[in-house]
PDB file of C-alpha atoms in Angstrom:
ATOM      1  CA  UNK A  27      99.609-162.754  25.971  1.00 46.00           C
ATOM      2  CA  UNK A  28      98.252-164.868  28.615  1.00 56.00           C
ATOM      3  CA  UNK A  29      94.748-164.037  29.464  1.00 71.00           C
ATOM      4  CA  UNK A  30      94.824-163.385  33.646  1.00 83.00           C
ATOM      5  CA  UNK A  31      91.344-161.995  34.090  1.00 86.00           C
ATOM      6  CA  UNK A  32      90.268-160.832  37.606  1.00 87.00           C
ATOM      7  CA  UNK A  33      87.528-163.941  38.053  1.00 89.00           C
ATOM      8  CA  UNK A  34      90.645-166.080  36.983  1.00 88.00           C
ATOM      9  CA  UNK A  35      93.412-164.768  39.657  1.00 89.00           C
ATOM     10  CA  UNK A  36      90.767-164.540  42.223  1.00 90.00           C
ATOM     11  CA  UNK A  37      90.538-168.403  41.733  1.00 90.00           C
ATOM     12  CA  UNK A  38      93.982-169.006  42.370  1.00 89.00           C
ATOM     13  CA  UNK A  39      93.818-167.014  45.395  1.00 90.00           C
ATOM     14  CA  UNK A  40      91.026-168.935  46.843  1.00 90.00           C
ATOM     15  CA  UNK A  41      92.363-172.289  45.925  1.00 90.00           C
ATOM     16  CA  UNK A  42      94.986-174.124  48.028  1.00 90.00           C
ATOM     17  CA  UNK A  43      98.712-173.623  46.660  1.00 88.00           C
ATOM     18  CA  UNK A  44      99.032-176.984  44.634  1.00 89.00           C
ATOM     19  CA  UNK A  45      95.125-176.451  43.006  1.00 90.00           C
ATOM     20  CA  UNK A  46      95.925-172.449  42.576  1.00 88.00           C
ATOM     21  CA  UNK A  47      99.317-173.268  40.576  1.00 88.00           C
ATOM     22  CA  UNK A  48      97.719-175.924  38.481  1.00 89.00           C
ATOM     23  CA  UNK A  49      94.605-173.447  37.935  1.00 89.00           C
ATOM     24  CA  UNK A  50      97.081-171.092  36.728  1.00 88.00           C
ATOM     25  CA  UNK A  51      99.195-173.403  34.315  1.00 87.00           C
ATOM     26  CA  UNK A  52      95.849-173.493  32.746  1.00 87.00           C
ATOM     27  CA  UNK A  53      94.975-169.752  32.115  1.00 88.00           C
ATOM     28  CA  UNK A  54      98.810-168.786  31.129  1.00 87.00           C
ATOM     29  CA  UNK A  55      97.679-171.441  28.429  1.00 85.00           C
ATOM     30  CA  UNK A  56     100.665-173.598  29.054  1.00 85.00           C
ATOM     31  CA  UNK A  57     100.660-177.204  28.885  1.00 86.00           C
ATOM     32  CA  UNK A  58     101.091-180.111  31.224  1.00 85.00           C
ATOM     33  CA  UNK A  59     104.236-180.446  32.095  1.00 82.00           C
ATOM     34  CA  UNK A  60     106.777-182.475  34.420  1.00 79.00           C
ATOM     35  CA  UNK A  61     107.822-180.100  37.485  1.00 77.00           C
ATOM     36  CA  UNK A  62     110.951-181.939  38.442  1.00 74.00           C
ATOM     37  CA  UNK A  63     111.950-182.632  34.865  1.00 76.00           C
ATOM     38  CA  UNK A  64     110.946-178.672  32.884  1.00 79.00           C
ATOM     39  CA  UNK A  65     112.378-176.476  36.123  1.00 79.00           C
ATOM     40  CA  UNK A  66     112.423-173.911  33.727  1.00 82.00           C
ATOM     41  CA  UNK A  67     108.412-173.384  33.421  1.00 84.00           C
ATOM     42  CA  UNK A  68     108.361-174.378  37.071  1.00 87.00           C
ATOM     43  CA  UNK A  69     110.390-171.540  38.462  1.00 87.00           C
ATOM     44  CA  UNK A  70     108.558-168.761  36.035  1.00 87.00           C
ATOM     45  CA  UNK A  71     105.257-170.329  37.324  1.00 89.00           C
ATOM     46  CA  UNK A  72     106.290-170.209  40.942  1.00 89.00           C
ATOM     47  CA  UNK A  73     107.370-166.862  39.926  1.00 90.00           C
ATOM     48  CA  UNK A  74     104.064-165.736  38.917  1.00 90.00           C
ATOM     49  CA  UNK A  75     102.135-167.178  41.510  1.00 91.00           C
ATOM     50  CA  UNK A  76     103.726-165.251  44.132  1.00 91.00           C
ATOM     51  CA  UNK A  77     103.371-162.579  42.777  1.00 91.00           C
ATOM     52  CA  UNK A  78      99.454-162.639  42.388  1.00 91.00           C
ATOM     53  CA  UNK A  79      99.634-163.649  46.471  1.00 91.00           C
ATOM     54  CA  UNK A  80     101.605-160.603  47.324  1.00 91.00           C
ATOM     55  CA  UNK A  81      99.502-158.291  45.403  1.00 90.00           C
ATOM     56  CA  UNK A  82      96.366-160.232  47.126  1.00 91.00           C
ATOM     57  CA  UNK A  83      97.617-159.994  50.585  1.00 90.00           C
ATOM     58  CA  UNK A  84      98.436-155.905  50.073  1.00 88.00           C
ATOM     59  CA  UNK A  85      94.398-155.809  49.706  1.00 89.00           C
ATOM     60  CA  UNK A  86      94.916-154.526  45.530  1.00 90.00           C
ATOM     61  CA  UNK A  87      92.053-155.015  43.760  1.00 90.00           C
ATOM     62  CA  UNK A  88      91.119-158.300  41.831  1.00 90.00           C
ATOM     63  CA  UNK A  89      91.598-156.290  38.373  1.00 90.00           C
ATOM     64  CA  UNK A  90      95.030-154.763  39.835  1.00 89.00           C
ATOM     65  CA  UNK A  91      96.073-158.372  41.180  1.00 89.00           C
ATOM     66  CA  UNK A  92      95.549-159.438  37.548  1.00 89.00           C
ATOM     67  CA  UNK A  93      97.780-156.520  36.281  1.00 89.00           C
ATOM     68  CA  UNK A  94     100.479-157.421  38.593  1.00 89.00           C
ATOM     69  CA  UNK A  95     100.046-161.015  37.410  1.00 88.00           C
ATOM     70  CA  UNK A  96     100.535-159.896  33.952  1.00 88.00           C
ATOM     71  CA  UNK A  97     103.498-157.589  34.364  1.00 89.00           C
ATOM     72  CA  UNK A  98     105.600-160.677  36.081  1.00 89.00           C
ATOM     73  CA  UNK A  99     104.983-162.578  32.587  1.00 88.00           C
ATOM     74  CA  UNK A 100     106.170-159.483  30.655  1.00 88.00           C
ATOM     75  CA  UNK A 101     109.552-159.082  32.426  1.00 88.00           C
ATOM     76  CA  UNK A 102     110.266-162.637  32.633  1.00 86.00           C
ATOM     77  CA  UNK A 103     109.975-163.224  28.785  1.00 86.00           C
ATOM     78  CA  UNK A 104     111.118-159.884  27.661  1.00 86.00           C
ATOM     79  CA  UNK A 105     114.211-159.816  29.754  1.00 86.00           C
ATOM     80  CA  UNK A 106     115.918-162.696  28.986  1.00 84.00           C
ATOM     81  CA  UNK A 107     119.394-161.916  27.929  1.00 83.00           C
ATOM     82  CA  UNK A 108     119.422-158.415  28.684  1.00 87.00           C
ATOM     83  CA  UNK A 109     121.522-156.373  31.731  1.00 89.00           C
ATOM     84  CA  UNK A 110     120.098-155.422  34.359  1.00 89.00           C
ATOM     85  CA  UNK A 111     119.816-151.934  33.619  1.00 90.00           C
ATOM     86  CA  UNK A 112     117.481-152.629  30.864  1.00 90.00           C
ATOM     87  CA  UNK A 113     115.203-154.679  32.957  1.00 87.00           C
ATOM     88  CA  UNK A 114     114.790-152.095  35.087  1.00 90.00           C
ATOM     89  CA  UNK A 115     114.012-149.529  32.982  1.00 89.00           C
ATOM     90  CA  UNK A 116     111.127-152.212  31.141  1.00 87.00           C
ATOM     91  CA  UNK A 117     110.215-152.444  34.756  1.00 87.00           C
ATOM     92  CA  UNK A 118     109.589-148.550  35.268  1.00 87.00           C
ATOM     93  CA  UNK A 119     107.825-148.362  31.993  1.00 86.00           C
ATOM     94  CA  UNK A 120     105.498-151.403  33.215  1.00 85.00           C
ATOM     95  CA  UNK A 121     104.554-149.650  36.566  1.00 85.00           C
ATOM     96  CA  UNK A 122     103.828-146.424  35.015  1.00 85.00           C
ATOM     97  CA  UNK A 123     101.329-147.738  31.824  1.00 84.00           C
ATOM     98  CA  UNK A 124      99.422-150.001  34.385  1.00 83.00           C
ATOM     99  CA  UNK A 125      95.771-150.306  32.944  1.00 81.00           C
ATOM    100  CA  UNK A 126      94.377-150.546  36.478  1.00 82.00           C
ATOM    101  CA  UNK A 127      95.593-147.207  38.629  1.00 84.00           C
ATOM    102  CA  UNK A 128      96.612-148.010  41.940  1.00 84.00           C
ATOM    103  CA  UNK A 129      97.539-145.362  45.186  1.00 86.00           C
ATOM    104  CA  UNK A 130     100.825-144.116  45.838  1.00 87.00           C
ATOM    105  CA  UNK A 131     101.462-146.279  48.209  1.00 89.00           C
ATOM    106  CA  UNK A 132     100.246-149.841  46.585  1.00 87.00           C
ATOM    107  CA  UNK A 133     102.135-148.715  43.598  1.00 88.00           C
ATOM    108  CA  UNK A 134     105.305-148.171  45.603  1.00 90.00           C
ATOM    109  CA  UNK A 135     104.844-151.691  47.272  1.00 91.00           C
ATOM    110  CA  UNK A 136     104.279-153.130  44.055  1.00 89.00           C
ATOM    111  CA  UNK A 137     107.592-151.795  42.651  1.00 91.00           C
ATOM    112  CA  UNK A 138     109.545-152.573  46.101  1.00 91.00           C
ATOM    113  CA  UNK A 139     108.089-156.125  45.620  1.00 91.00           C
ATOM    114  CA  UNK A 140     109.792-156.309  42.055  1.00 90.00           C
ATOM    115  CA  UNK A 141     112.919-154.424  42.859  1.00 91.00           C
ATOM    116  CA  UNK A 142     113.238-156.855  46.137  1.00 91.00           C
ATOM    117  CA  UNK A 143     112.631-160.147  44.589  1.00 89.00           C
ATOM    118  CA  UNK A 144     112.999-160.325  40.434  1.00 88.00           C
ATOM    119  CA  UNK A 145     115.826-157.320  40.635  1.00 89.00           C
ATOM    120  CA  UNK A 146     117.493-158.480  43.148  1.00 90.00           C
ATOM    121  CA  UNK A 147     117.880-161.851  42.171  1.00 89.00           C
ATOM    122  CA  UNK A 148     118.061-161.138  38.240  1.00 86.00           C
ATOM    123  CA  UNK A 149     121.216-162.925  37.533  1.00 88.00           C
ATOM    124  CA  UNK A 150     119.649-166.146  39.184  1.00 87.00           C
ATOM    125  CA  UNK A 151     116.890-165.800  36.835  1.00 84.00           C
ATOM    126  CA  UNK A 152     118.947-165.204  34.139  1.00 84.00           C
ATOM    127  CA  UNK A 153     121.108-168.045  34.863  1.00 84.00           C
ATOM    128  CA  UNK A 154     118.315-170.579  35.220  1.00 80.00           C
ATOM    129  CA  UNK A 155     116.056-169.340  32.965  1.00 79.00           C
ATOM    130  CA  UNK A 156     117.891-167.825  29.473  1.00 75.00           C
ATOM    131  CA  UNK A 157     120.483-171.002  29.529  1.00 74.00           C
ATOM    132  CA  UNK A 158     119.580-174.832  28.427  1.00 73.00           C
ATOM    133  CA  UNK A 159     119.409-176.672  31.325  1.00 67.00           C
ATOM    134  CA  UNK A 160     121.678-180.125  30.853  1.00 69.00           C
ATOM    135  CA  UNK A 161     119.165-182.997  31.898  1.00 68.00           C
ATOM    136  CA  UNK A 162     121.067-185.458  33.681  1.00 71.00           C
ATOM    137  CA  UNK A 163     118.798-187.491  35.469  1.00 67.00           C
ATOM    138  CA  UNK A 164     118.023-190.648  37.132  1.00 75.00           C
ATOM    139  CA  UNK A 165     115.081-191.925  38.403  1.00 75.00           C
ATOM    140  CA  UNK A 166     113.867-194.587  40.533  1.00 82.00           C
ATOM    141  CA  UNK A 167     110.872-196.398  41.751  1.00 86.00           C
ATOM    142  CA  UNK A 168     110.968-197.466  45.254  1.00 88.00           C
ATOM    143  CA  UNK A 169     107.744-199.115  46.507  1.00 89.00           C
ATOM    144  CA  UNK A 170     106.886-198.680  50.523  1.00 89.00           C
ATOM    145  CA  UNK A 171     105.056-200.928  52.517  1.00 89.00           C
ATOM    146  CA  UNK A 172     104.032-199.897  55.596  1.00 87.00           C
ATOM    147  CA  UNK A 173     103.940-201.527  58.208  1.00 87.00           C
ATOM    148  CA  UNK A 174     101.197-203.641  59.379  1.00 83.00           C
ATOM    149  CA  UNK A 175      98.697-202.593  62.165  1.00 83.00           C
ATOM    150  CA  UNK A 176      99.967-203.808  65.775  1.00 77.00           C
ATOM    151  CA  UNK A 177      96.853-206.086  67.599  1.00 73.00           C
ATOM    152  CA  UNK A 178      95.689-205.042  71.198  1.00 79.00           C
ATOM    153  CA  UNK A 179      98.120-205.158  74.031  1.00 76.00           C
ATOM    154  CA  UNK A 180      95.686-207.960  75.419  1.00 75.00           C
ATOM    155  CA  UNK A 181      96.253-209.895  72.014  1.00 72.00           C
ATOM    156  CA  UNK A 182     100.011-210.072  72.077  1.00 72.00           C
ATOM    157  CA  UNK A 183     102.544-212.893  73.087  1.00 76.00           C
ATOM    158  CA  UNK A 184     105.883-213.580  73.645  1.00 79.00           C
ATOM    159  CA  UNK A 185     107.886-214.005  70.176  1.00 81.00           C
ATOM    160  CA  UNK A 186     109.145-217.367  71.025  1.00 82.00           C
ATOM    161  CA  UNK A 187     105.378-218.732  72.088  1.00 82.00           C
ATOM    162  CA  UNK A 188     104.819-216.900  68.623  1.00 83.00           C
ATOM    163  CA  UNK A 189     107.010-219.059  66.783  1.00 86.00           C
ATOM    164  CA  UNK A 190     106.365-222.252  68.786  1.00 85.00           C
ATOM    165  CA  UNK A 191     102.406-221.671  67.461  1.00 86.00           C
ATOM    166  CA  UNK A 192     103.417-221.407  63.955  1.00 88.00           C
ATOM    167  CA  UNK A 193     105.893-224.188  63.825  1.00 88.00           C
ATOM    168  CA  UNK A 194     103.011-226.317  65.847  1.00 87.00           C
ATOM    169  CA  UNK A 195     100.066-225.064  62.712  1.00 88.00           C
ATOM    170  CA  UNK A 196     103.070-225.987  60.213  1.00 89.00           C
ATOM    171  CA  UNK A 197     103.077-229.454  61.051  1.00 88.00           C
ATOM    172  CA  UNK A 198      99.339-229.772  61.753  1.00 88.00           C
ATOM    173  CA  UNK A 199      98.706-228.562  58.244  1.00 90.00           C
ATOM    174  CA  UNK A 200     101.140-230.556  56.415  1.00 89.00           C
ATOM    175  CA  UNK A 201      99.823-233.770  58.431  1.00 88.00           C
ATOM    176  CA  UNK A 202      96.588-233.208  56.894  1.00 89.00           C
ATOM    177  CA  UNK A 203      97.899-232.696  53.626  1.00 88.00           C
ATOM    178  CA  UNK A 204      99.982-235.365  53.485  1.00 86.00           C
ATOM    179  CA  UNK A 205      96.320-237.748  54.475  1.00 86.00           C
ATOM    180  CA  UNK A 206      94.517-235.788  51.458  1.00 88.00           C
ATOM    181  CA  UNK A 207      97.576-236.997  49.125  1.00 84.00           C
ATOM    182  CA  UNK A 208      96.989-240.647  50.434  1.00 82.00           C
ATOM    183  CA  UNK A 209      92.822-240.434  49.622  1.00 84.00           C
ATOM    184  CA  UNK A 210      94.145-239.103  46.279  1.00 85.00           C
ATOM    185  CA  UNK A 211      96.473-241.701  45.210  1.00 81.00           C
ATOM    186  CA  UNK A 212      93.738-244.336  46.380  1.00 79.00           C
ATOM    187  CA  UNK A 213      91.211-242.831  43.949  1.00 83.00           C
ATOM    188  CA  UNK A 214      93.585-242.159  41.305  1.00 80.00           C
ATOM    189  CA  UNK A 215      94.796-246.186  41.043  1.00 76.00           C
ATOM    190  CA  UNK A 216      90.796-247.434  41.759  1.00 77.00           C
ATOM    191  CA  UNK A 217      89.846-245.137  38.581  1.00 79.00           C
ATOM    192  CA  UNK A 218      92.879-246.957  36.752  1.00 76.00           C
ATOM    193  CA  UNK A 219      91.953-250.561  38.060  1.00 72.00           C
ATOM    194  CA  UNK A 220      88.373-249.716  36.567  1.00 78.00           C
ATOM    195  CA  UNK A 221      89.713-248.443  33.082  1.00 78.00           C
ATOM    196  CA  UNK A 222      91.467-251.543  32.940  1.00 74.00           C
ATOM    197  CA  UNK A 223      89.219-253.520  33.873  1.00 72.00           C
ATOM    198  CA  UNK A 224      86.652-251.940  31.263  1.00 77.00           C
ATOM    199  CA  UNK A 225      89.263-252.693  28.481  1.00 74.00           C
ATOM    200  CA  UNK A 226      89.261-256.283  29.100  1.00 70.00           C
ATOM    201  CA  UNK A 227      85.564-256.270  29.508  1.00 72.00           C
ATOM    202  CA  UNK A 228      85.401-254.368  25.993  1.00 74.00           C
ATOM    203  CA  UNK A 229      88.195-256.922  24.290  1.00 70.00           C
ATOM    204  CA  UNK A 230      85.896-259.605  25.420  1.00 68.00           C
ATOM    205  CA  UNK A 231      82.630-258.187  23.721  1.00 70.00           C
ATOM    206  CA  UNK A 232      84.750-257.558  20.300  1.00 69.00           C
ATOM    207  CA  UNK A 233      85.273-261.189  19.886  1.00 65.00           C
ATOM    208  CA  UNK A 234      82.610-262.397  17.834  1.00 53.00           C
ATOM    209  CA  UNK A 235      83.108-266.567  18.506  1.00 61.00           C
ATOM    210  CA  UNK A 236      82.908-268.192  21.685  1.00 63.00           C
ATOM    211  CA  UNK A 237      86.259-268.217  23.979  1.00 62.00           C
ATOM    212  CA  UNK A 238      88.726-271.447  24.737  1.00 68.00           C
ATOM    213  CA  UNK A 239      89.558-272.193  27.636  1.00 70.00           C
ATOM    214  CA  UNK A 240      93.631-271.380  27.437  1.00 75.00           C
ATOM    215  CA  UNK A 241      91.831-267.527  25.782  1.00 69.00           C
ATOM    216  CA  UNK A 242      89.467-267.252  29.077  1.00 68.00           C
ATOM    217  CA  UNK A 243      92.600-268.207  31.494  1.00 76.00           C
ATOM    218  CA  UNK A 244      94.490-265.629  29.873  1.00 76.00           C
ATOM    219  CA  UNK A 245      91.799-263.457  30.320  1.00 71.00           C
ATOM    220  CA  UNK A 246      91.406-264.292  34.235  1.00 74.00           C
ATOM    221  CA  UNK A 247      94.791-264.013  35.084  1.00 79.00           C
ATOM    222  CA  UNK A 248      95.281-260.348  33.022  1.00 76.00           C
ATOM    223  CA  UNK A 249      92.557-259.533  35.521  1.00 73.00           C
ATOM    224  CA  UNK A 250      93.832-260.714  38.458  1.00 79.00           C
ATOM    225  CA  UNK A 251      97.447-259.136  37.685  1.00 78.00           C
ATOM    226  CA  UNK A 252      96.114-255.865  37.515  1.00 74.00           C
ATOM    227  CA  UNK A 253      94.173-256.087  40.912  1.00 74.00           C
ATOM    228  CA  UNK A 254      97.172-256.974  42.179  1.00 80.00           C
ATOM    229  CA  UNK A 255      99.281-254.475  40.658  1.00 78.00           C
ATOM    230  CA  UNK A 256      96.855-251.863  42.145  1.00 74.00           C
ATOM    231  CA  UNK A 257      97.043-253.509  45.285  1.00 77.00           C
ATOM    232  CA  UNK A 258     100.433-253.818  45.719  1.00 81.00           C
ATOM    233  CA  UNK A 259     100.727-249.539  44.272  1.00 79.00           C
ATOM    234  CA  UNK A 260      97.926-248.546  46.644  1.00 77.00           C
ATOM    235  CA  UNK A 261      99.448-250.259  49.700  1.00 80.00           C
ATOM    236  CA  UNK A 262     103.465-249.182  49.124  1.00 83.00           C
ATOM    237  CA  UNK A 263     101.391-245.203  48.903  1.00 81.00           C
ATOM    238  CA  UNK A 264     100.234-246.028  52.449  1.00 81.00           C
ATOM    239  CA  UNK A 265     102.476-247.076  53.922  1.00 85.00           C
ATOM    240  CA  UNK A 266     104.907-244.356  52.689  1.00 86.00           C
ATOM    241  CA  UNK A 267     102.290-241.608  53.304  1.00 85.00           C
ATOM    242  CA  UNK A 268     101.872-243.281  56.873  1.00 86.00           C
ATOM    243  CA  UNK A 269     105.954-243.326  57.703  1.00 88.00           C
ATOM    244  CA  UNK A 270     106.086-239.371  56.741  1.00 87.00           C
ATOM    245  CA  UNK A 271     102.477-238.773  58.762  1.00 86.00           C
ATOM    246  CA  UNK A 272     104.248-240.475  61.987  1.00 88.00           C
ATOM    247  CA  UNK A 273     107.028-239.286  61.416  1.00 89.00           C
ATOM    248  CA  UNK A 274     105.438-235.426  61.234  1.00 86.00           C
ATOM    249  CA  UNK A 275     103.081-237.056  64.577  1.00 87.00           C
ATOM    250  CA  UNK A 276     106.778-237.172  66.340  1.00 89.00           C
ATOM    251  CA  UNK A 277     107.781-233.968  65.128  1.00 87.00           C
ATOM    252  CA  UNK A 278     104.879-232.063  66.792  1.00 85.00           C
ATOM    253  CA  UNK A 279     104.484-234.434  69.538  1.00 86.00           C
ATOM    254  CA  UNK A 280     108.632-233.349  70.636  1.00 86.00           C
ATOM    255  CA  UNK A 281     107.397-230.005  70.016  1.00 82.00           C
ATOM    256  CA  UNK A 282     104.532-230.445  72.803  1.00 83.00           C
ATOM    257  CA  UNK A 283     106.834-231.805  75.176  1.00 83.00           C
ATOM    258  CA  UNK A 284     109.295-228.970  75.016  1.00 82.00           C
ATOM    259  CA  UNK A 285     107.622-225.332  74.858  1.00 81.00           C
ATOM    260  CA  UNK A 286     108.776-222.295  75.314  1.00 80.00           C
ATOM    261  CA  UNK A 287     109.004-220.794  78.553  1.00 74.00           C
ATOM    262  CA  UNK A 288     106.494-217.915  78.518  1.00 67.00           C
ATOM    263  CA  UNK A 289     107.505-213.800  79.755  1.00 65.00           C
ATOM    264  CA  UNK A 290     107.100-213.579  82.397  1.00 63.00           C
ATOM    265  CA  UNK A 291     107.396-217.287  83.476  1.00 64.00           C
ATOM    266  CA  UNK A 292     104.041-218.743  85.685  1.00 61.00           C
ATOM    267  CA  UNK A 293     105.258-219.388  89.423  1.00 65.00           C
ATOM    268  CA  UNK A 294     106.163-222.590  90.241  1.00 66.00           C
ATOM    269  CA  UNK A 295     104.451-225.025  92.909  1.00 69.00           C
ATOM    270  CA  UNK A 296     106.827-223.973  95.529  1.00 71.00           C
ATOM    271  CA  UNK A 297     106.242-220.351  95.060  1.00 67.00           C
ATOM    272  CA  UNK A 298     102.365-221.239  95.134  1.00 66.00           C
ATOM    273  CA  UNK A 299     102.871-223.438  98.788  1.00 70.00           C
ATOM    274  CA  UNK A 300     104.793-220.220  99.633  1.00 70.00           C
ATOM    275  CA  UNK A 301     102.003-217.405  99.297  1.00 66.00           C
ATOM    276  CA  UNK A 302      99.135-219.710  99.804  1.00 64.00           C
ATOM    277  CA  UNK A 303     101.186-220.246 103.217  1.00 59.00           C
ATOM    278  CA  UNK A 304     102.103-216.701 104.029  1.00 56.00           C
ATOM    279  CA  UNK A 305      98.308-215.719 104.799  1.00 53.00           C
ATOM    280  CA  UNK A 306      97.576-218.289 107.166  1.00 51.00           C
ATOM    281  CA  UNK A 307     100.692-217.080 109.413  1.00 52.00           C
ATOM    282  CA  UNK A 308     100.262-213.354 109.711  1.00 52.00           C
ATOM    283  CA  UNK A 309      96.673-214.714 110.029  1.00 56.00           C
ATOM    284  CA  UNK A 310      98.083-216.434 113.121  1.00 54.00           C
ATOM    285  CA  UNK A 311     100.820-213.903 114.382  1.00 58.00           C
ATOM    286  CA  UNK A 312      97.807-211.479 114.096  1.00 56.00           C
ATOM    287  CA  UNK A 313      95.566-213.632 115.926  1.00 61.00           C
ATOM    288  CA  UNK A 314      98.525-214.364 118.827  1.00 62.00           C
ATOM    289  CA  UNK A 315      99.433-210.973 119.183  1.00 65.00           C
ATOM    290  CA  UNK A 316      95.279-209.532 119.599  1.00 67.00           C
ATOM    291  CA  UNK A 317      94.964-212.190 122.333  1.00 66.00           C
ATOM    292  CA  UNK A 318      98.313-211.491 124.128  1.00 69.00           C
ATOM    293  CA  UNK A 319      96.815-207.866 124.271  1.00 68.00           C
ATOM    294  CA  UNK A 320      93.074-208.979 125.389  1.00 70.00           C
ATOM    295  CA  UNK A 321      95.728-211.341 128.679  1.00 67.00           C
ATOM    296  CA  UNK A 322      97.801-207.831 129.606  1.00 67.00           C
ATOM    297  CA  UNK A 323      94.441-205.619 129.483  1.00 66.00           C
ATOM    298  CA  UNK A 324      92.527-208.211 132.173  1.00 67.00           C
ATOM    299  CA  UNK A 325      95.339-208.756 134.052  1.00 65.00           C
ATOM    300  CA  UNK A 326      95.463-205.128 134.917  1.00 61.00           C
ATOM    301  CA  UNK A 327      91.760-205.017 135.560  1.00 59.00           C
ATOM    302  CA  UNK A 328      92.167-207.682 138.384  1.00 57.00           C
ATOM    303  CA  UNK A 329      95.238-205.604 139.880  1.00 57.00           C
ATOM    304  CA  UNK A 330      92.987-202.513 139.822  1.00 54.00           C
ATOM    305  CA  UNK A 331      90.557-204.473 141.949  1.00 51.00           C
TER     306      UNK A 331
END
């Protein structure tokens, strides 16, 4: 028998629902286990729970809540494969050999509560709970991204201006790596020059008598082939890295000469004359009109006279 104590329930209560069921898993003395896999423990242990909430939110006492707590356990093990008549006749005995008395009227709610939800529903329970529940499952892992924080109004452009930018940056950044492959290739066939350079130096140094003259010419001319040979590989790098750098320069330099029309488009020069003009004439009709008024108004003063 599960030990439901009345510090124990009144946990539950107090906890939220998710924290309260786990908090009861734990003093039923059951074990962790999956609640979309074992539906079977997680019905009785919604079961339960409910139970101790009802009998909480009739105002029973703690101990009482307990009792109630402990009687759901009792008729959901002890009436699995029996009729219905049976379980409510262990029911009746239940209510009457409660260790905690309760009032008339708390008792009667307490068996209405039973009656209402376990009775009434007792072939569901029996179905789900007394049978072997065929586990035919699938499961699958789908990962969410949300989506990423919008900028400020202020920040935001068109799409195309978006794209024109990025395609602009593209180019831009493979320009400059395409200048730090040339520097690369330079160093890499000046470091090979030197090792071979260093090889003839150390050939030299191994040979013990002094050098002809046909040995020293060979020697000259193995040096001058491979300065040449790194010549001739450092300048055929440069000028292909310099064909693909121009030929990114006329890439980004088309791109600068046709760019997207922005939303909504700037006015044009004519719509500038236009409302730079507009001023200076209802300036003028303004003007016209006051003084025609200022004629009229004299001209009747002299009649008057």
């Amino acid at each position: 028998m599960a030990s439901l104590s009345a510090e124990g329930v009144e946990t539950v209560i107090q906890l939220q629902r998710k924290l309260g069921r786990q908090y009861l898993r734990v003093l039923l003395e059951w074990k962790e286990f999956d609640e979309i896999r074992d539906l079977h423990q997680s019905i009785q242990l919604d079961t339960i729970y409910h139970s101790l909430v009802f009998a909480a939110e009739k105002g029973l006492s703690w101990p009482a809540v307990a009792e109630v707590g402990k009687l759901t356990v009792e008729l959901l093990d002890k009436t699995k494969g029996l009729p219905i008549s049976w379980a409510i006749q262990i029911l009746q005995e239940k209510l009457t050999s409660l260790q905690v008395r309760l009032p008339t009227v708390k008792l009667r709610a307490v068996c209405d509560y039973f009656h209402n939800t376990f009775i009434k529903h007792y072939w569901v329970y029996q179905f789900t709970l007394a049978q072997k529940r065929d586990r035919c499952q699938t499961f699958t892992s789908l990962e969410v991204y949300a989506p990423p924080t919008p900028l400020p109004l202020m920040e935001g452009m068109d799409v195309e201006v978006w794209k024109y930018q990025q395609q602009l940056a593209a180019l831009s950044e493979m320009e400059a790596q395409k200048r730090a492959e040339m520097v690369l290739i330079r160093e890499t066939l000046d470091q090979e020059k030197e090792r071979t350079l260093q090889k003839v130096y150390n050939d030299v140094r191994r040979q013990a008598r002094v050098l002809s003259k046909e040995a020293l010419v060979c020697l000259v001319s193995e040096v001058i082939k491979t300065q040449i040979q790194s010549l001739w590989e450092i300048l055929q790098s440069e000028i292909q890295t310099t064909f693909e750098i121009l030929q990114l320069k006329l890439q980004k330099k088309s791109l600068l000469l046709t760019p997207p029309i922005p939303y909504p488009p700037p006015p044009t020069p004519e719509d500038r004359r236009r409302s730079s003009k507009n001023p200076k004439k209802q300036e003028k009709t303004k003007e016209k009109e006051e003084g025609e008024d200022e004629k009229k108004k004299m001209k009747k003063k002299k009649k008057k006279k």
